[in-house]
Each structure stands twice: as structure tokens, then as C-alpha cells.
């Protein structure tokens, strides 16, 4: 039998594997922010390509 009391933190949360739940929540938030950043980067890149086709020439606002 396992000791369920050892899996509960002082705050009353169950551990996620060997990790404290706050650490896992932070990792999920960082992952979500990276996904949002990647989506924004993709939309910006697509918009830049469309802008280059519609209005060729001129100064580049997006330089990647």
C-alpha cells in the first residue's frame, strides 16, 4: 500500500508525479505563452508575405 498522505502538499494539493502543482502550473503557462508567440509569429510572417505580393517594394517593417 502507498502512503497517500505523502503525496499531498502542505497546501492540500496532490503532487503531479514528483513535482509540486505550482511548478506544473507554471510550466503549463510558459508552454501556452510559447504557443501564442509561435502563432503570432506565423500570422506576422504570413501577413508580411501577403504585403510583399500586394505592395512590392518600399521599406520592410518585418525584417525576418
mmJSON file of the N, C-alpha and C atoms, coordinates in Angstrom:
{"data_MODEL":{"atom_site":{
"group_PDB":["ATOM","ATOM","ATOM","ATOM","ATOM","ATOM","ATOM","ATOM","ATOM","ATOM","ATOM","ATOM","ATOM","ATOM","ATOM","ATOM","ATOM","ATOM","ATOM","ATOM","ATOM","ATOM","ATOM","ATOM","ATOM","ATOM","ATOM","ATOM","ATOM","ATOM","ATOM","ATOM","ATOM","ATOM","ATOM","ATOM","ATOM","ATOM","ATOM","ATOM","ATOM","ATOM","ATOM","ATOM","ATOM","ATOM","ATOM","ATOM","ATOM","ATOM","ATOM","ATOM","ATOM","ATOM","ATOM","ATOM","ATOM","ATOM","ATOM","ATOM","ATOM","ATOM","ATOM","ATOM","ATOM","ATOM","ATOM","ATOM","ATOM","ATOM","ATOM","ATOM","ATOM","ATOM","ATOM","ATOM","ATOM","ATOM","ATOM","ATOM","ATOM","ATOM","ATOM","ATOM","ATOM","ATOM","ATOM","ATOM","ATOM","ATOM","ATOM","ATOM","ATOM","ATOM","ATOM","ATOM","ATOM","ATOM","ATOM","ATOM","ATOM","ATOM","ATOM","ATOM","ATOM","ATOM","ATOM","ATOM","ATOM","ATOM","ATOM","ATOM","ATOM","ATOM","ATOM","ATOM","ATOM","ATOM","ATOM","ATOM","ATOM","ATOM","ATOM","ATOM","ATOM","ATOM","ATOM","ATOM","ATOM","ATOM","ATOM","ATOM","ATOM","ATOM","ATOM","ATOM","ATOM","ATOM","ATOM","ATOM","ATOM","ATOM","ATOM","ATOM","ATOM","ATOM","ATOM","ATOM","ATOM","ATOM","ATOM","ATOM","ATOM","ATOM","ATOM","ATOM","ATOM","ATOM","ATOM","ATOM","ATOM","ATOM","ATOM","ATOM","ATOM","ATOM","ATOM","ATOM","ATOM","ATOM","ATOM","ATOM","ATOM","ATOM","ATOM","ATOM","ATOM","ATOM","ATOM","ATOM","ATOM","ATOM","ATOM","ATOM","ATOM","ATOM","ATOM","ATOM","ATOM","ATOM","ATOM","ATOM"],
"id":[1,2,3,4,5,6,7,8,9,10,11,12,13,14,15,16,17,18,19,20,21,22,23,24,25,26,27,28,29,30,31,32,33,34,35,36,37,38,39,40,41,42,43,44,45,46,47,48,49,50,51,52,53,54,55,56,57,58,59,60,61,62,63,64,65,66,67,68,69,70,71,72,73,74,75,76,77,78,79,80,81,82,83,84,85,86,87,88,89,90,91,92,93,94,95,96,97,98,99,100,101,102,103,104,105,106,107,108,109,110,111,112,113,114,115,116,117,118,119,120,121,122,123,124,125,126,127,128,129,130,131,132,133,134,135,136,137,138,139,140,141,142,143,144,145,146,147,148,149,150,151,152,153,154,155,156,157,158,159,160,161,162,163,164,165,166,167,168,169,170,171,172,173,174,175,176,177,178,179,180,181,182,183,184,185,186,187,188,189,190,191,192],
"type_symbol":["N","C","C","N","C","C","N","C","C","N","C","C","N","C","C","N","C","C","N","C","C","N","C","C","N","C","C","N","C","C","N","C","C","N","C","C","N","C","C","N","C","C","N","C","C","N","C","C","N","C","C","N","C","C","N","C","C","N","C","C","N","C","C","N","C","C","N","C","C","N","C","C","N","C","C","N","C","C","N","C","C","N","C","C","N","C","C","N","C","C","N","C","C","N","C","C","N","C","C","N","C","C","N","C","C","N","C","C","N","C","C","N","C","C","N","C","C","N","C","C","N","C","C","N","C","C","N","C","C","N","C","C","N","C","C","N","C","C","N","C","C","N","C","C","N","C","C","N","C","C","N","C","C","N","C","C","N","C","C","N","C","C","N","C","C","N","C","C","N","C","C","N","C","C","N","C","C","N","C","C","N","C","C","N","C","C","N","C","C","N","C","C"],
"label_atom_id":["N","CA","C","N","CA","C","N","CA","C","N","CA","C","N","CA","C","N","CA","C","N","CA","C","N","CA","C","N","CA","C","N","CA","C","N","CA","C","N","CA","C","N","CA","C","N","CA","C","N","CA","C","N","CA","C","N","CA","C","N","CA","C","N","CA","C","N","CA","C","N","CA","C","N","CA","C","N","CA","C","N","CA","C","N","CA","C","N","CA","C","N","CA","C","N","CA","C","N","CA","C","N","CA","C","N","CA","C","N","CA","C","N","CA","C","N","CA","C","N","CA","C","N","CA","C","N","CA","C","N","CA","C","N","CA","C","N","CA","C","N","CA","C","N","CA","C","N","CA","C","N","CA","C","N","CA","C","N","CA","C","N","CA","C","N","CA","C","N","CA","C","N","CA","C","N","CA","C","N","CA","C","N","CA","C","N","CA","C","N","CA","C","N","CA","C","N","CA","C","N","CA","C","N","CA","C","N","CA","C","N","CA","C","N","CA","C","N","CA","C","N","CA","C"],
"label_alt_id":[null,null,null,null,null,null,null,null,null,null,null,null,null,null,null,null,null,null,null,null,null,null,null,null,null,null,null,null,null,null,null,null,null,null,null,null,null,null,null,null,null,null,null,null,null,null,null,null,null,null,null,null,null,null,null,null,null,null,null,null,null,null,null,null,null,null,null,null,null,null,null,null,null,null,null,null,null,null,null,null,null,null,null,null,null,null,null,null,null,null,null,null,null,null,null,null,null,null,null,null,null,null,null,null,null,null,null,null,null,null,null,null,null,null,null,null,null,null,null,null,null,null,null,null,null,null,null,null,null,null,null,null,null,null,null,null,null,null,null,null,null,null,null,null,null,null,null,null,null,null,null,null,null,null,null,null,null,null,null,null,null,null,null,null,null,null,null,null,null,null,null,null,null,null,null,null,null,null,null,null,null,null,null,null,null,null,null,null,null,null,null,null],
"label_comp_id":["UNK","UNK","UNK","UNK","UNK","UNK","UNK","UNK","UNK","UNK","UNK","UNK","UNK","UNK","UNK","UNK","UNK","UNK","UNK","UNK","UNK","UNK","UNK","UNK","UNK","UNK","UNK","UNK","UNK","UNK","UNK","UNK","UNK","UNK","UNK","UNK","UNK","UNK","UNK","UNK","UNK","UNK","UNK","UNK","UNK","UNK","UNK","UNK","UNK","UNK","UNK","UNK","UNK","UNK","UNK","UNK","UNK","UNK","UNK","UNK","UNK","UNK","UNK","UNK","UNK","UNK","UNK","UNK","UNK","UNK","UNK","UNK","UNK","UNK","UNK","UNK","UNK","UNK","UNK","UNK","UNK","UNK","UNK","UNK","UNK","UNK","UNK","UNK","UNK","UNK","UNK","UNK","UNK","UNK","UNK","UNK","UNK","UNK","UNK","UNK","UNK","UNK","UNK","UNK","UNK","UNK","UNK","UNK","UNK","UNK","UNK","UNK","UNK","UNK","UNK","UNK","UNK","UNK","UNK","UNK","UNK","UNK","UNK","UNK","UNK","UNK","UNK","UNK","UNK","UNK","UNK","UNK","UNK","UNK","UNK","UNK","UNK","UNK","UNK","UNK","UNK","UNK","UNK","UNK","UNK","UNK","UNK","UNK","UNK","UNK","UNK","UNK","UNK","UNK","UNK","UNK","UNK","UNK","UNK","UNK","UNK","UNK","UNK","UNK","UNK","UNK","UNK","UNK","UNK","UNK","UNK","UNK","UNK","UNK","UNK","UNK","UNK","UNK","UNK","UNK","UNK","UNK","UNK","UNK","UNK","UNK","UNK","UNK","UNK","UNK","UNK","UNK"],
"label_asym_id":["A","A","A","A","A","A","A","A","A","A","A","A","A","A","A","A","A","A","A","A","A","A","A","A","A","A","A","A","A","A","A","A","A","A","A","A","A","A","A","A","A","A","A","A","A","A","A","A","A","A","A","A","A","A","A","A","A","A","A","A","A","A","A","A","A","A","A","A","A","A","A","A","A","A","A","A","A","A","A","A","A","A","A","A","A","A","A","A","A","A","A","A","A","A","A","A","A","A","A","A","A","A","A","A","A","A","A","A","A","A","A","A","A","A","A","A","A","A","A","A","A","A","A","A","A","A","A","A","A","A","A","A","A","A","A","A","A","A","A","A","A","A","A","A","A","A","A","A","A","A","A","A","A","A","A","A","A","A","A","A","A","A","A","A","A","A","A","A","A","A","A","A","A","A","A","A","A","A","A","A","A","A","A","A","A","A","A","A","A","A","A","A"],
"label_entity_id":["1","1","1","1","1","1","1","1","1","1","1","1","1","1","1","1","1","1","1","1","1","1","1","1","1","1","1","1","1","1","1","1","1","1","1","1","1","1","1","1","1","1","1","1","1","1","1","1","1","1","1","1","1","1","1","1","1","1","1","1","1","1","1","1","1","1","1","1","1","1","1","1","1","1","1","1","1","1","1","1","1","1","1","1","1","1","1","1","1","1","1","1","1","1","1","1","1","1","1","1","1","1","1","1","1","1","1","1","1","1","1","1","1","1","1","1","1","1","1","1","1","1","1","1","1","1","1","1","1","1","1","1","1","1","1","1","1","1","1","1","1","1","1","1","1","1","1","1","1","1","1","1","1","1","1","1","1","1","1","1","1","1","1","1","1","1","1","1","1","1","1","1","1","1","1","1","1","1","1","1","1","1","1","1","1","1","1","1","1","1","1","1"],
"label_seq_id":[1,1,1,2,2,2,3,3,3,4,4,4,5,5,5,6,6,6,7,7,7,8,8,8,9,9,9,10,10,10,11,11,11,12,12,12,13,13,13,14,14,14,15,15,15,16,16,16,17,17,17,18,18,18,19,19,19,20,20,20,21,21,21,22,22,22,23,23,23,24,24,24,25,25,25,26,26,26,27,27,27,28,28,28,29,29,29,30,30,30,31,31,31,32,32,32,33,33,33,34,34,34,35,35,35,36,36,36,37,37,37,38,38,38,39,39,39,40,40,40,41,41,41,42,42,42,43,43,43,44,44,44,45,45,45,46,46,46,47,47,47,48,48,48,49,49,49,50,50,50,51,51,51,52,52,52,53,53,53,54,54,54,55,55,55,56,56,56,57,57,57,58,58,58,59,59,59,60,60,60,61,61,61,62,62,62,63,63,63,64,64,64],
"pdbx_PDB_ins_code":[null,null,null,null,null,null,null,null,null,null,null,null,null,null,null,null,null,null,null,null,null,null,null,null,null,null,null,null,null,null,null,null,null,null,null,null,null,null,null,null,null,null,null,null,null,null,null,null,null,null,null,null,null,null,null,null,null,null,null,null,null,null,null,null,null,null,null,null,null,null,null,null,null,null,null,null,null,null,null,null,null,null,null,null,null,null,null,null,null,null,null,null,null,null,null,null,null,null,null,null,null,null,null,null,null,null,null,null,null,null,null,null,null,null,null,null,null,null,null,null,null,null,null,null,null,null,null,null,null,null,null,null,null,null,null,null,null,null,null,null,null,null,null,null,null,null,null,null,null,null,null,null,null,null,null,null,null,null,null,null,null,null,null,null,null,null,null,null,null,null,null,null,null,null,null,null,null,null,null,null,null,null,null,null,null,null,null,null,null,null,null,null],
"Cartn_x":[0.822,0.0,0.868,0.384,1.121,0.576,1.418,1.021,0.499,-0.827,-1.428,-1.123,-0.84,-0.531,0.791,1.708,2.991,2.841,1.769,1.554,0.831,0.379,-0.352,0.608,0.571,1.439,0.851,1.584,1.096,-0.159,-0.293,-1.451,-2.684,-2.522,-3.641,-3.794,-2.836,-2.889,-2.157,-2.629,-1.914,-0.727,0.377,1.552,1.307,1.976,1.921,3.238,3.232,4.485,5.327,6.606,7.436,7.377,6.572,6.58,5.445,5.704,4.671,3.718,2.432,1.479,1.792,2.328,2.637,3.692,4.658,5.679,5.05,4.126,3.459,2.572,1.863,1.032,1.9,3.036,3.957,4.461,4.781,5.254,4.164,2.932,1.812,1.618,1.735,1.596,2.701,3.932,5.049,4.826,4.378,4.095,3.002,1.928,0.848,1.347,2.197,2.744,3.62,4.381,5.195,4.329,3.218,2.302,1.696,1.268,0.692,1.733,2.962,4.035,4.298,4.303,4.523,3.39,2.156,1.029,1.104,1.441,1.584,2.718,3.808,4.923,4.515,3.755,3.301,2.347,1.434,0.498,1.25,2.239,3.038,3.811,4.396,5.168,4.263,3.09,2.144,1.685,1.378,0.967,2.054,3.309,4.419,4.546,4.365,4.436,3.301,2.097,0.955,1.197,1.716,2.002,3.042,4.029,5.052,4.469,3.458,2.823,1.9,1.136,0.163,0.857,1.827,2.546,4.046,4.558,6.001,6.851,8.037,8.946,8.61,9.3,9.054,9.857,9.786,10.551,9.929,10.792,10.339,10.115,8.953,8.667,9.03,8.883,9.228,10.486,11.579,12.878,13.379,12.516,12.981,12.515],
"Cartn_y":[-1.182,0.0,1.248,2.283,3.548,4.485,5.382,6.361,7.598,7.776,8.898,10.232,10.242,11.492,12.078,11.234,11.729,12.418,12.122,12.728,14.064,14.465,15.724,16.78,17.975,19.07,19.737,20.693,21.438,22.237,22.618,23.396,22.528,21.223,20.32,19.835,20.147,19.704,18.379,17.569,16.339,16.682,15.978,16.19,15.639,16.223,15.747,15.042,13.729,12.984,13.439,13.744,14.218,15.739,16.433,17.891,18.492,19.675,20.448,20.991,21.085,21.566,22.973,23.842,25.201,25.176,24.286,24.146,23.694,22.757,22.249,23.334,24.09,25.178,26.216,26.538,27.485,26.962,25.684,25.093,25.129,24.901,24.957,26.385,27.376,28.777,29.155,28.753,29.051,28.383,27.144,26.437,27.153,27.569,28.294,29.603,30.321,31.572,31.33,30.239,29.903,29.554,28.872,28.548,29.824,30.733,32.002,32.808,32.841,33.553,32.956,31.646,30.989,31.299,31.313,31.652,33.095,34.016,35.416,35.599,34.88,34.948,34.419,33.33,32.766,33.723,34.337,35.286,36.504,36.978,38.118,37.773,36.589,36.16,36.029,35.443,35.308,36.686,37.57,38.925,39.67,39.461,40.114,39.6,38.306,37.735,38.279,38.371,38.906,40.371,41.134,42.55,42.712,41.835,41.916,41.631,40.774,40.473,41.62,42.163,43.21,44.539,44.918,46.18,45.896,45.526,45.223,46.489,46.286,47.415,48.127,49.234,50.017,49.484,50.19,49.77,48.525,47.694,46.49,46.81,46.501,46.678,45.413,44.274,42.989,42.506,42.353,42.112,40.676,39.737,38.354,37.511],
"Cartn_z":[0.0,0.0,0.0,-0.679,-0.699,0.356,0.765,1.76,1.033,0.991,0.269,0.937,2.218,2.913,2.427,1.95,1.453,0.096,-0.611,-1.927,-1.845,-0.689,-0.522,-0.001,-0.612,-0.174,1.065,1.61,2.782,2.453,1.169,0.728,0.504,0.534,0.328,-1.099,-1.971,-3.362,-3.515,-4.454,-4.792,-5.666,-5.469,-6.303,-7.705,-8.694,-10.074,-10.32,-10.164,-10.2,-9.018,-9.245,-8.141,-7.953,-8.762,-8.782,-7.967,-7.446,-6.765,-7.831,-7.534,-8.541,-9.057,-8.226,-8.681,-9.781,-9.682,-10.72,-12.031,-11.967,-13.171,-13.772,-12.937,-13.45,-14.155,-13.583,-14.217,-15.552,-15.616,-16.872,-17.935,-17.546,-18.498,-18.997,-18.128,-18.536,-19.51,-19.228,-20.137,-21.486,-21.488,-22.741,-23.531,-22.849,-23.526,-24.125,-23.413,-23.933,-25.152,-25.147,-26.315,-27.525,-27.305,-28.403,-28.963,-28.094,-28.554,-29.315,-28.825,-29.511,-30.894,-30.993,-32.282,-33.255,-32.775,-33.644,-34.126,-33.229,-33.625,-34.627,-34.429,-35.36,-36.739,-36.765,-38.037,-38.754,-38.021,-38.63,-39.154,-38.416,-38.865,-40.12,-40.165,-41.334,-42.562,-42.395,-43.499,-43.966,-43.029,-43.387,-44.134,-43.759,-44.45,-45.875,-46.065,-47.421,-48.292,-47.734,-48.479,-48.825,-47.878,-48.118,-49.217,-49.271,-50.318,-51.693,-51.775,-53.059,-53.476,-52.538,-52.847,-53.131,-52.294,-52.447,-52.511,-53.681,-53.76,-53.59,-53.054,-52.834,-51.536,-51.326,-50.123,-48.951,-47.833,-46.658,-45.998,-45.475,-44.772,-43.289,-42.783,-41.364,-40.583,-41.238,-40.626,-41.335,-40.601,-41.247,-41.082,-40.822,-40.697,-41.85],
"occupancy":[1.0,1.0,1.0,1.0,1.0,1.0,1.0,1.0,1.0,1.0,1.0,1.0,1.0,1.0,1.0,1.0,1.0,1.0,1.0,1.0,1.0,1.0,1.0,1.0,1.0,1.0,1.0,1.0,1.0,1.0,1.0,1.0,1.0,1.0,1.0,1.0,1.0,1.0,1.0,1.0,1.0,1.0,1.0,1.0,1.0,1.0,1.0,1.0,1.0,1.0,1.0,1.0,1.0,1.0,1.0,1.0,1.0,1.0,1.0,1.0,1.0,1.0,1.0,1.0,1.0,1.0,1.0,1.0,1.0,1.0,1.0,1.0,1.0,1.0,1.0,1.0,1.0,1.0,1.0,1.0,1.0,1.0,1.0,1.0,1.0,1.0,1.0,1.0,1.0,1.0,1.0,1.0,1.0,1.0,1.0,1.0,1.0,1.0,1.0,1.0,1.0,1.0,1.0,1.0,1.0,1.0,1.0,1.0,1.0,1.0,1.0,1.0,1.0,1.0,1.0,1.0,1.0,1.0,1.0,1.0,1.0,1.0,1.0,1.0,1.0,1.0,1.0,1.0,1.0,1.0,1.0,1.0,1.0,1.0,1.0,1.0,1.0,1.0,1.0,1.0,1.0,1.0,1.0,1.0,1.0,1.0,1.0,1.0,1.0,1.0,1.0,1.0,1.0,1.0,1.0,1.0,1.0,1.0,1.0,1.0,1.0,1.0,1.0,1.0,1.0,1.0,1.0,1.0,1.0,1.0,1.0,1.0,1.0,1.0,1.0,1.0,1.0,1.0,1.0,1.0,1.0,1.0,1.0,1.0,1.0,1.0,1.0,1.0,1.0,1.0,1.0,1.0],
"B_iso_or_equiv":[0.0,0.0,0.0,0.0,0.0,0.0,0.0,0.0,0.0,0.0,0.0,0.0,0.0,0.0,0.0,0.0,0.0,0.0,0.0,0.0,0.0,0.0,0.0,0.0,0.0,0.0,0.0,0.0,0.0,0.0,0.0,0.0,0.0,0.0,0.0,0.0,0.0,0.0,0.0,0.0,0.0,0.0,0.0,0.0,0.0,0.0,0.0,0.0,0.0,0.0,0.0,0.0,0.0,0.0,0.0,0.0,0.0,0.0,0.0,0.0,0.0,0.0,0.0,0.0,0.0,0.0,0.0,0.0,0.0,0.0,0.0,0.0,0.0,0.0,0.0,0.0,0.0,0.0,0.0,0.0,0.0,0.0,0.0,0.0,0.0,0.0,0.0,0.0,0.0,0.0,0.0,0.0,0.0,0.0,0.0,0.0,0.0,0.0,0.0,0.0,0.0,0.0,0.0,0.0,0.0,0.0,0.0,0.0,0.0,0.0,0.0,0.0,0.0,0.0,0.0,0.0,0.0,0.0,0.0,0.0,0.0,0.0,0.0,0.0,0.0,0.0,0.0,0.0,0.0,0.0,0.0,0.0,0.0,0.0,0.0,0.0,0.0,0.0,0.0,0.0,0.0,0.0,0.0,0.0,0.0,0.0,0.0,0.0,0.0,0.0,0.0,0.0,0.0,0.0,0.0,0.0,0.0,0.0,0.0,0.0,0.0,0.0,0.0,0.0,0.0,0.0,0.0,0.0,0.0,0.0,0.0,0.0,0.0,0.0,0.0,0.0,0.0,0.0,0.0,0.0,0.0,0.0,0.0,0.0,0.0,0.0,0.0,0.0,0.0,0.0,0.0,0.0],
"pdbx_formal_charge":[null,null,null,null,null,null,null,null,null,null,null,null,null,null,null,null,null,null,null,null,null,null,null,null,null,null,null,null,null,null,null,null,null,null,null,null,null,null,null,null,null,null,null,null,null,null,null,null,null,null,null,null,null,null,null,null,null,null,null,null,null,null,null,null,null,null,null,null,null,null,null,null,null,null,null,null,null,null,null,null,null,null,null,null,null,null,null,null,null,null,null,null,null,null,null,null,null,null,null,null,null,null,null,null,null,null,null,null,null,null,null,null,null,null,null,null,null,null,null,null,null,null,null,null,null,null,null,null,null,null,null,null,null,null,null,null,null,null,null,null,null,null,null,null,null,null,null,null,null,null,null,null,null,null,null,null,null,null,null,null,null,null,null,null,null,null,null,null,null,null,null,null,null,null,null,null,null,null,null,null,null,null,null,null,null,null,null,null,null,null,null,null],
"auth_seq_id":[1,1,1,2,2,2,3,3,3,4,4,4,5,5,5,6,6,6,7,7,7,8,8,8,9,9,9,10,10,10,11,11,11,12,12,12,13,13,13,14,14,14,15,15,15,16,16,16,17,17,17,18,18,18,19,19,19,20,20,20,21,21,21,22,22,22,23,23,23,24,24,24,25,25,25,26,26,26,27,27,27,28,28,28,29,29,29,30,30,30,31,31,31,32,32,32,33,33,33,34,34,34,35,35,35,36,36,36,37,37,37,38,38,38,39,39,39,40,40,40,41,41,41,42,42,42,43,43,43,44,44,44,45,45,45,46,46,46,47,47,47,48,48,48,49,49,49,50,50,50,51,51,51,52,52,52,53,53,53,54,54,54,55,55,55,56,56,56,57,57,57,58,58,58,59,59,59,60,60,60,61,61,61,62,62,62,63,63,63,64,64,64],
"auth_comp_id":["UNK","UNK","UNK","UNK","UNK","UNK","UNK","UNK","UNK","UNK","UNK","UNK","UNK","UNK","UNK","UNK","UNK","UNK","UNK","UNK","UNK","UNK","UNK","UNK","UNK","UNK","UNK","UNK","UNK","UNK","UNK","UNK","UNK","UNK","UNK","UNK","UNK","UNK","UNK","UNK","UNK","UNK","UNK","UNK","UNK","UNK","UNK","UNK","UNK","UNK","UNK","UNK","UNK","UNK","UNK","UNK","UNK","UNK","UNK","UNK","UNK","UNK","UNK","UNK","UNK","UNK","UNK","UNK","UNK","UNK","UNK","UNK","UNK","UNK","UNK","UNK","UNK","UNK","UNK","UNK","UNK","UNK","UNK","UNK","UNK","UNK","UNK","UNK","UNK","UNK","UNK","UNK","UNK","UNK","UNK","UNK","UNK","UNK","UNK","UNK","UNK","UNK","UNK","UNK","UNK","UNK","UNK","UNK","UNK","UNK","UNK","UNK","UNK","UNK","UNK","UNK","UNK","UNK","UNK","UNK","UNK","UNK","UNK","UNK","UNK","UNK","UNK","UNK","UNK","UNK","UNK","UNK","UNK","UNK","UNK","UNK","UNK","UNK","UNK","UNK","UNK","UNK","UNK","UNK","UNK","UNK","UNK","UNK","UNK","UNK","UNK","UNK","UNK","UNK","UNK","UNK","UNK","UNK","UNK","UNK","UNK","UNK","UNK","UNK","UNK","UNK","UNK","UNK","UNK","UNK","UNK","UNK","UNK","UNK","UNK","UNK","UNK","UNK","UNK","UNK","UNK","UNK","UNK","UNK","UNK","UNK","UNK","UNK","UNK","UNK","UNK","UNK"],
"auth_asym_id":["A","A","A","A","A","A","A","A","A","A","A","A","A","A","A","A","A","A","A","A","A","A","A","A","A","A","A","A","A","A","A","A","A","A","A","A","A","A","A","A","A","A","A","A","A","A","A","A","A","A","A","A","A","A","A","A","A","A","A","A","A","A","A","A","A","A","A","A","A","A","A","A","A","A","A","A","A","A","A","A","A","A","A","A","A","A","A","A","A","A","A","A","A","A","A","A","A","A","A","A","A","A","A","A","A","A","A","A","A","A","A","A","A","A","A","A","A","A","A","A","A","A","A","A","A","A","A","A","A","A","A","A","A","A","A","A","A","A","A","A","A","A","A","A","A","A","A","A","A","A","A","A","A","A","A","A","A","A","A","A","A","A","A","A","A","A","A","A","A","A","A","A","A","A","A","A","A","A","A","A","A","A","A","A","A","A","A","A","A","A","A","A"],
"auth_atom_id":["N","CA","C","N","CA","C","N","CA","C","N","CA","C","N","CA","C","N","CA","C","N","CA","C","N","CA","C","N","CA","C","N","CA","C","N","CA","C","N","CA","C","N","CA","C","N","CA","C","N","CA","C","N","CA","C","N","CA","C","N","CA","C","N","CA","C","N","CA","C","N","CA","C","N","CA","C","N","CA","C","N","CA","C","N","CA","C","N","CA","C","N","CA","C","N","CA","C","N","CA","C","N","CA","C","N","CA","C","N","CA","C","N","CA","C","N","CA","C","N","CA","C","N","CA","C","N","CA","C","N","CA","C","N","CA","C","N","CA","C","N","CA","C","N","CA","C","N","CA","C","N","CA","C","N","CA","C","N","CA","C","N","CA","C","N","CA","C","N","CA","C","N","CA","C","N","CA","C","N","CA","C","N","CA","C","N","CA","C","N","CA","C","N","CA","C","N","CA","C","N","CA","C","N","CA","C","N","CA","C","N","CA","C","N","CA","C","N","CA","C","N","CA","C"],
"pdbx_PDB_model_num":[1,1,1,1,1,1,1,1,1,1,1,1,1,1,1,1,1,1,1,1,1,1,1,1,1,1,1,1,1,1,1,1,1,1,1,1,1,1,1,1,1,1,1,1,1,1,1,1,1,1,1,1,1,1,1,1,1,1,1,1,1,1,1,1,1,1,1,1,1,1,1,1,1,1,1,1,1,1,1,1,1,1,1,1,1,1,1,1,1,1,1,1,1,1,1,1,1,1,1,1,1,1,1,1,1,1,1,1,1,1,1,1,1,1,1,1,1,1,1,1,1,1,1,1,1,1,1,1,1,1,1,1,1,1,1,1,1,1,1,1,1,1,1,1,1,1,1,1,1,1,1,1,1,1,1,1,1,1,1,1,1,1,1,1,1,1,1,1,1,1,1,1,1,1,1,1,1,1,1,1,1,1,1,1,1,1,1,1,1,1,1,1]
}}}
